[in-house]
Amino acid sequence: MSDRAVFLDRDGVINVRRPDHVKSWAEFRFAPGSLCALRRLATMGERVVVITNQAAVGRGLLTAAGLASIHALMTDVVAAAGGRIDRVYACPHRPDWGCGCRKPGIDLLLLAATELDIDLRRSVLVGDSATDVLAALAAGCQPVFVGEPDGDVLLRGVPSAPDLLSAVPLIEAVRRSAVPC
Ligand SMILES: [Mg+2]
Ligand SMILES: [Zn+2]
């Protein structure tokens, strides 16, 4: 049987979002409580997969290799703190290229489901943007919003929390209410 997973957006969820993009490891700052949250998710036995839009690559602000090295370091620090990141999937394209992998597109979620044998319908996607919520709904995942919810998020009844650490109990609640299959 396919496994379930918690998909995490990166900027604004794991690390502090920068308006000018995270272009190097020096600019990468873990969001308050996110390492603790990742450890708790690992304790819950959740597989954790990061799905992130990184148009900084398409804009020429960062190379694909530079992005991969940020993700390798991020994964190492998370593991050292007792958490886990099973895989990072990043869309490197600019919004105007119209690719299908930039959220709200779901190509990376479908790829993860195939490559890692994940059941999207038993999975949760945590993000801080409306595009994360839309991608989750389009892929059949349970969305969880972190940050200041806008009207659309509230309207759709998406569970919301100020940050990833406060979202962990919401994810636990989703898991408790899940119908066993
Ligand atoms: Mg984000
Ligand atoms: Zn893309």
PDB file of C-alpha atoms and ligand atoms in Angstrom:
ATOM      1  CA  MET A   1       0.000   0.000   0.000  1.00  0.00           C
ATOM      2  CA  SER A   2       1.209   3.451  -0.808  1.00  0.00           C
ATOM      3  CA  ASP A   3       2.453   5.491   2.112  1.00  0.00           C
ATOM      4  CA  ARG A   4       1.148   8.811   3.294  1.00  0.00           C
ATOM      5  CA  ALA A   5       3.314  11.919   3.579  1.00  0.00           C
ATOM      6  CA  VAL A   6       3.403  15.463   4.824  1.00  0.00           C
ATOM      7  CA  PHE A   7       4.338  17.792   1.995  1.00  0.00           C
ATOM      8  CA  LEU A   8       5.877  21.064   3.097  1.00  0.00           C
ATOM      9  CA  ASP A   9       6.252  24.291   1.214  1.00  0.00           C
ATOM     10  CA  ARG A  10       9.685  25.749   1.976  1.00  0.00           C
ATOM     11  CA  ASP A  11       9.730  29.569   2.135  1.00  0.00           C
ATOM     12  CA  GLY A  12       7.505  30.862   4.930  1.00  0.00           C
ATOM     13  CA  VAL A  13       7.103  27.363   6.384  1.00  0.00           C
ATOM     14  CA  ILE A  14      10.543  25.843   7.001  1.00  0.00           C
ATOM     15  CA  ASN A  15      12.533  29.034   6.597  1.00  0.00           C
ATOM     16  CA  VAL A  16      11.858  32.732   6.764  1.00  0.00           C
ATOM     17  CA  ARG A  17      10.613  34.008   3.433  1.00  0.00           C
ATOM     18  CA  ARG A  18      12.679  36.741   1.796  1.00  0.00           C
ATOM     19  CA  PRO A  19      11.081  39.091  -0.731  1.00  0.00           C
ATOM     20  CA  ASP A  20      14.306  38.978  -2.751  1.00  0.00           C
ATOM     21  CA  HIS A  21      14.569  35.129  -2.650  1.00  0.00           C
ATOM     22  CA  VAL A  22      16.954  32.972  -0.615  1.00  0.00           C
ATOM     23  CA  LYS A  23      19.973  32.992  -2.920  1.00  0.00           C
ATOM     24  CA  SER A  24      22.565  31.311  -0.692  1.00  0.00           C
ATOM     25  CA  TRP A  25      22.862  29.250   2.471  1.00  0.00           C
ATOM     26  CA  ALA A  26      23.943  32.453   4.270  1.00  0.00           C
ATOM     27  CA  GLU A  27      20.479  33.874   3.538  1.00  0.00           C
ATOM     28  CA  PHE A  28      18.662  30.763   4.742  1.00  0.00           C
ATOM     29  CA  ARG A  29      17.129  31.217   8.215  1.00  0.00           C
ATOM     30  CA  PHE A  30      15.008  28.495   9.790  1.00  0.00           C
ATOM     31  CA  ALA A  31      11.634  29.889  10.834  1.00  0.00           C
ATOM     32  CA  PRO A  32      11.127  29.971  14.619  1.00  0.00           C
ATOM     33  CA  GLY A  33      10.041  26.521  15.822  1.00  0.00           C
ATOM     34  CA  SER A  34      10.337  24.833  12.424  1.00  0.00           C
ATOM     35  CA  LEU A  35      13.152  22.470  13.449  1.00  0.00           C
ATOM     36  CA  CYS A  36      11.154  21.423  16.493  1.00  0.00           C
ATOM     37  CA  ALA A  37       8.096  20.907  14.293  1.00  0.00           C
ATOM     38  CA  LEU A  38      10.106  18.753  11.885  1.00  0.00           C
ATOM     39  CA  ARG A  39      11.340  16.614  14.771  1.00  0.00           C
ATOM     40  CA  ARG A  40       7.754  16.125  15.954  1.00  0.00           C
ATOM     41  CA  LEU A  41       6.625  15.113  12.466  1.00  0.00           C
ATOM     42  CA  ALA A  42       9.436  12.552  12.350  1.00  0.00           C
ATOM     43  CA  THR A  43       8.336  11.225  15.744  1.00  0.00           C
ATOM     44  CA  MET A  44       4.832  10.806  14.334  1.00  0.00           C
ATOM     45  CA  GLY A  45       6.348   8.556  11.667  1.00  0.00           C
ATOM     46  CA  GLU A  46       5.501  10.958   8.870  1.00  0.00           C
ATOM     47  CA  ARG A  47       7.455  11.005   5.643  1.00  0.00           C
ATOM     48  CA  VAL A  48       8.308  14.621   4.877  1.00  0.00           C
ATOM     49  CA  VAL A  49       8.678  15.881   1.319  1.00  0.00           C
ATOM     50  CA  VAL A  50       9.392  19.495   0.389  1.00  0.00           C
ATOM     51  CA  ILE A  51       7.651  20.954  -2.669  1.00  0.00           C
ATOM     52  CA  THR A  52       8.925  24.449  -3.444  1.00  0.00           C
ATOM     53  CA  ASN A  53       8.689  27.112  -6.141  1.00  0.00           C
ATOM     54  CA  GLN A  54      12.195  28.493  -6.727  1.00  0.00           C
ATOM     55  CA  ALA A  55      11.874  30.961  -9.585  1.00  0.00           C
ATOM     56  CA  ALA A  56      15.161  32.489  -8.382  1.00  0.00           C
ATOM     57  CA  VAL A  57      16.830  29.838 -10.571  1.00  0.00           C
ATOM     58  CA  GLY A  58      14.840  30.819 -13.673  1.00  0.00           C
ATOM     59  CA  ARG A  59      15.564  34.460 -12.952  1.00  0.00           C
ATOM     60  CA  GLY A  60      19.296  33.724 -12.914  1.00  0.00           C
ATOM     61  CA  LEU A  61      19.750  34.706  -9.252  1.00  0.00           C
ATOM     62  CA  LEU A  62      20.855  31.223  -8.238  1.00  0.00           C
ATOM     63  CA  THR A  63      22.122  28.164 -10.118  1.00  0.00           C
ATOM     64  CA  ALA A  64      20.448  24.769  -9.938  1.00  0.00           C
ATOM     65  CA  ALA A  65      23.595  23.485  -8.213  1.00  0.00           C
ATOM     66  CA  GLY A  66      23.447  26.353  -5.710  1.00  0.00           C
ATOM     67  CA  LEU A  67      19.833  25.509  -4.938  1.00  0.00           C
ATOM     68  CA  ALA A  68      20.689  21.818  -4.525  1.00  0.00           C
ATOM     69  CA  SER A  69      23.453  22.694  -2.086  1.00  0.00           C
ATOM     70  CA  ILE A  70      21.085  24.839   0.012  1.00  0.00           C
ATOM     71  CA  HIS A  71      18.691  21.875   0.129  1.00  0.00           C
ATOM     72  CA  ALA A  72      21.444  19.421   1.066  1.00  0.00           C
ATOM     73  CA  LEU A  73      22.495  21.652   3.972  1.00  0.00           C
ATOM     74  CA  MET A  74      18.890  22.228   5.029  1.00  0.00           C
ATOM     75  CA  THR A  75      18.263  18.461   5.040  1.00  0.00           C
ATOM     76  CA  ASP A  76      21.434  17.840   7.072  1.00  0.00           C
ATOM     77  CA  VAL A  77      20.502  20.423   9.723  1.00  0.00           C
ATOM     78  CA  VAL A  78      16.969  19.019   9.958  1.00  0.00           C
ATOM     79  CA  ALA A  79      18.352  15.482  10.383  1.00  0.00           C
ATOM     80  CA  ALA A  80      20.817  16.664  13.042  1.00  0.00           C
ATOM     81  CA  ALA A  81      17.857  18.181  14.933  1.00  0.00           C
ATOM     82  CA  GLY A  82      16.014  14.845  14.888  1.00  0.00           C
ATOM     83  CA  GLY A  83      13.772  15.542  11.891  1.00  0.00           C
ATOM     84  CA  ARG A  84      13.688  14.151   8.400  1.00  0.00           C
ATOM     85  CA  ILE A  85      13.284  15.436   4.884  1.00  0.00           C
ATOM     86  CA  ASP A  86      12.875  12.498   2.518  1.00  0.00           C
ATOM     87  CA  ARG A  87      13.176  14.498  -0.690  1.00  0.00           C
ATOM     88  CA  VAL A  88      13.088  18.067  -1.976  1.00  0.00           C
ATOM     89  CA  TYR A  89      11.315  18.826  -5.242  1.00  0.00           C
ATOM     90  CA  ALA A  90      11.825  22.343  -6.618  1.00  0.00           C
ATOM     91  CA  CYS A  91      10.318  24.096  -9.618  1.00  0.00           C
ATOM     92  CA  PRO A  92      13.088  26.321 -11.027  1.00  0.00           C
ATOM     93  CA  HIS A  93      10.870  28.064 -13.576  1.00  0.00           C
ATOM     94  CA  ARG A  94       9.677  31.641 -13.743  1.00  0.00           C
ATOM     95  CA  PRO A  95       5.905  32.163 -13.411  1.00  0.00           C
ATOM     96  CA  ASP A  96       5.649  33.493 -16.982  1.00  0.00           C
ATOM     97  CA  TRP A  97       7.015  30.225 -18.423  1.00  0.00           C
ATOM     98  CA  GLY A  98       3.715  28.529 -17.674  1.00  0.00           C
ATOM     99  CA  CYS A  99       5.176  25.216 -16.492  1.00  0.00           C
ATOM    100  CA  GLY A 100       3.048  22.610 -14.740  1.00  0.00           C
ATOM    101  CA  CYS A 101       5.412  22.084 -11.831  1.00  0.00           C
ATOM    102  CA  ARG A 102       5.152  25.542 -10.304  1.00  0.00           C
ATOM    103  CA  LYS A 103       2.418  25.505  -7.627  1.00  0.00           C
ATOM    104  CA  PRO A 104      -0.557  25.715  -8.011  1.00  0.00           C
ATOM    105  CA  GLY A 105       0.521  23.185 -10.659  1.00  0.00           C
ATOM    106  CA  ILE A 106       0.710  19.680  -9.273  1.00  0.00           C
ATOM    107  CA  ASP A 107       3.351  18.020 -11.469  1.00  0.00           C
ATOM    108  CA  LEU A 108       5.872  17.818  -8.597  1.00  0.00           C
ATOM    109  CA  LEU A 109       3.256  16.285  -6.292  1.00  0.00           C
ATOM    110  CA  LEU A 110       2.442  13.690  -8.952  1.00  0.00           C
ATOM    111  CA  LEU A 111       6.153  13.011  -9.473  1.00  0.00           C
ATOM    112  CA  ALA A 112       6.695  12.570  -5.731  1.00  0.00           C
ATOM    113  CA  ALA A 113       3.706  10.247  -5.525  1.00  0.00           C
ATOM    114  CA  THR A 114       5.186   8.058  -8.272  1.00  0.00           C
ATOM    115  CA  GLU A 115       8.830   8.142  -7.212  1.00  0.00           C
ATOM    116  CA  LEU A 116       8.231   7.721  -3.475  1.00  0.00           C
ATOM    117  CA  ASP A 117       5.043   5.608  -3.673  1.00  0.00           C
ATOM    118  CA  ILE A 118       2.920   8.169  -1.824  1.00  0.00           C
ATOM    119  CA  ASP A 119      -0.860   8.192  -1.660  1.00  0.00           C
ATOM    120  CA  LEU A 120      -1.790  11.843  -2.231  1.00  0.00           C
ATOM    121  CA  ARG A 121      -5.298  11.307  -0.849  1.00  0.00           C
ATOM    122  CA  ARG A 122      -3.829  10.331   2.522  1.00  0.00           C
ATOM    123  CA  SER A 123      -1.317  13.175   2.508  1.00  0.00           C
ATOM    124  CA  VAL A 124      -1.216  16.669   3.934  1.00  0.00           C
ATOM    125  CA  LEU A 125       0.311  19.751   2.280  1.00  0.00           C
ATOM    126  CA  VAL A 126       1.384  22.642   4.493  1.00  0.00           C
ATOM    127  CA  GLY A 127       1.962  26.030   2.888  1.00  0.00           C
ATOM    128  CA  ASP A 128       1.781  29.762   3.484  1.00  0.00           C
ATOM    129  CA  SER A 129       0.324  30.802   0.118  1.00  0.00           C
ATOM    130  CA  ALA A 130      -3.013  30.442  -1.616  1.00  0.00           C
ATOM    131  CA  THR A 131      -1.156  28.603  -4.384  1.00  0.00           C
ATOM    132  CA  ASP A 132      -0.177  25.906  -1.865  1.00  0.00           C
ATOM    133  CA  VAL A 133      -3.811  25.445  -0.869  1.00  0.00           C
ATOM    134  CA  LEU A 134      -4.889  25.273  -4.520  1.00  0.00           C
ATOM    135  CA  ALA A 135      -2.190  22.712  -5.343  1.00  0.00           C
ATOM    136  CA  ALA A 136      -3.207  20.589  -2.344  1.00  0.00           C
ATOM    137  CA  LEU A 137      -6.872  20.631  -3.344  1.00  0.00           C
ATOM    138  CA  ALA A 138      -6.079  19.876  -6.998  1.00  0.00           C
ATOM    139  CA  ALA A 139      -3.891  16.917  -5.991  1.00  0.00           C
ATOM    140  CA  GLY A 140      -6.383  15.545  -3.464  1.00  0.00           C
ATOM    141  CA  CYS A 141      -4.229  16.318  -0.427  1.00  0.00           C
ATOM    142  CA  GLN A 142      -5.480  17.860   2.804  1.00  0.00           C
ATOM    143  CA  PRO A 143      -4.282  21.494   2.845  1.00  0.00           C
ATOM    144  CA  VAL A 144      -3.018  23.112   6.047  1.00  0.00           C
ATOM    145  CA  PHE A 145      -2.268  26.835   5.931  1.00  0.00           C
ATOM    146  CA  VAL A 146       0.380  28.558   8.001  1.00  0.00           C
ATOM    147  CA  GLY A 147       0.659  32.321   8.435  1.00  0.00           C
ATOM    148  CA  GLU A 148      -1.989  34.984   8.259  1.00  0.00           C
ATOM    149  CA  PRO A 149      -4.908  33.402   6.384  1.00  0.00           C
ATOM    150  CA  ASP A 150      -6.637  35.458   3.697  1.00  0.00           C
ATOM    151  CA  GLY A 151     -10.360  35.473   3.011  1.00  0.00           C
ATOM    152  CA  ASP A 152     -10.155  32.699   0.445  1.00  0.00           C
ATOM    153  CA  VAL A 153      -8.368  30.341   2.856  1.00  0.00           C
ATOM    154  CA  LEU A 154     -10.935  31.100   5.569  1.00  0.00           C
ATOM    155  CA  LEU A 155     -13.771  30.656   3.088  1.00  0.00           C
ATOM    156  CA  ARG A 156     -12.567  27.229   2.077  1.00  0.00           C
ATOM    157  CA  GLY A 157     -12.385  26.153   5.726  1.00  0.00           C
ATOM    158  CA  VAL A 158      -8.723  25.234   5.458  1.00  0.00           C
ATOM    159  CA  PRO A 159      -7.169  24.492   8.879  1.00  0.00           C
ATOM    160  CA  SER A 160      -4.789  27.362   9.692  1.00  0.00           C
ATOM    161  CA  ALA A 161      -2.042  28.009  12.220  1.00  0.00           C
ATOM    162  CA  PRO A 162       0.433  30.874  12.686  1.00  0.00           C
ATOM    163  CA  ASP A 163       3.466  28.672  11.960  1.00  0.00           C
ATOM    164  CA  LEU A 164       4.606  25.102  11.319  1.00  0.00           C
ATOM    165  CA  LEU A 165       5.009  24.252  14.997  1.00  0.00           C
ATOM    166  CA  SER A 166       1.423  25.311  15.736  1.00  0.00           C
ATOM    167  CA  ALA A 167       0.310  23.367  12.658  1.00  0.00           C
ATOM    168  CA  VAL A 168       1.593  20.050  14.056  1.00  0.00           C
ATOM    169  CA  PRO A 169      -1.509  19.521  16.276  1.00  0.00           C
ATOM    170  CA  LEU A 170      -3.688  20.218  13.207  1.00  0.00           C
ATOM    171  CA  ILE A 171      -1.799  17.546  11.277  1.00  0.00           C
ATOM    172  CA  GLU A 172      -2.231  15.163  14.232  1.00  0.00           C
ATOM    173  CA  ALA A 173      -5.974  15.913  14.198  1.00  0.00           C
ATOM    174  CA  VAL A 174      -6.154  15.192  10.465  1.00  0.00           C
ATOM    175  CA  ARG A 175      -4.427  11.871  11.117  1.00  0.00           C
ATOM    176  CA  ARG A 176      -6.785  10.942  13.955  1.00  0.00           C
ATOM    177  CA  SER A 177      -9.832  11.687  11.838  1.00  0.00           C
ATOM    178  CA  ALA A 178      -8.516   9.805   8.798  1.00  0.00           C
ATOM    179  CA  VAL A 179     -10.573   6.812   7.823  1.00  0.00           C
ATOM    180  CA  PRO A 180      -8.350   3.728   7.894  1.00  0.00           C
ATOM    181  CA  CYS A 181      -8.157   1.993   4.526  1.00  0.00           C
TER     182      CYS A 181
HETATM  183 MG    MG B   1       5.812  29.722   0.815  1.00  0.00          MG
HETATM  184 ZN    ZN B   2       8.204  24.506 -13.059  1.00  0.00          ZN
END
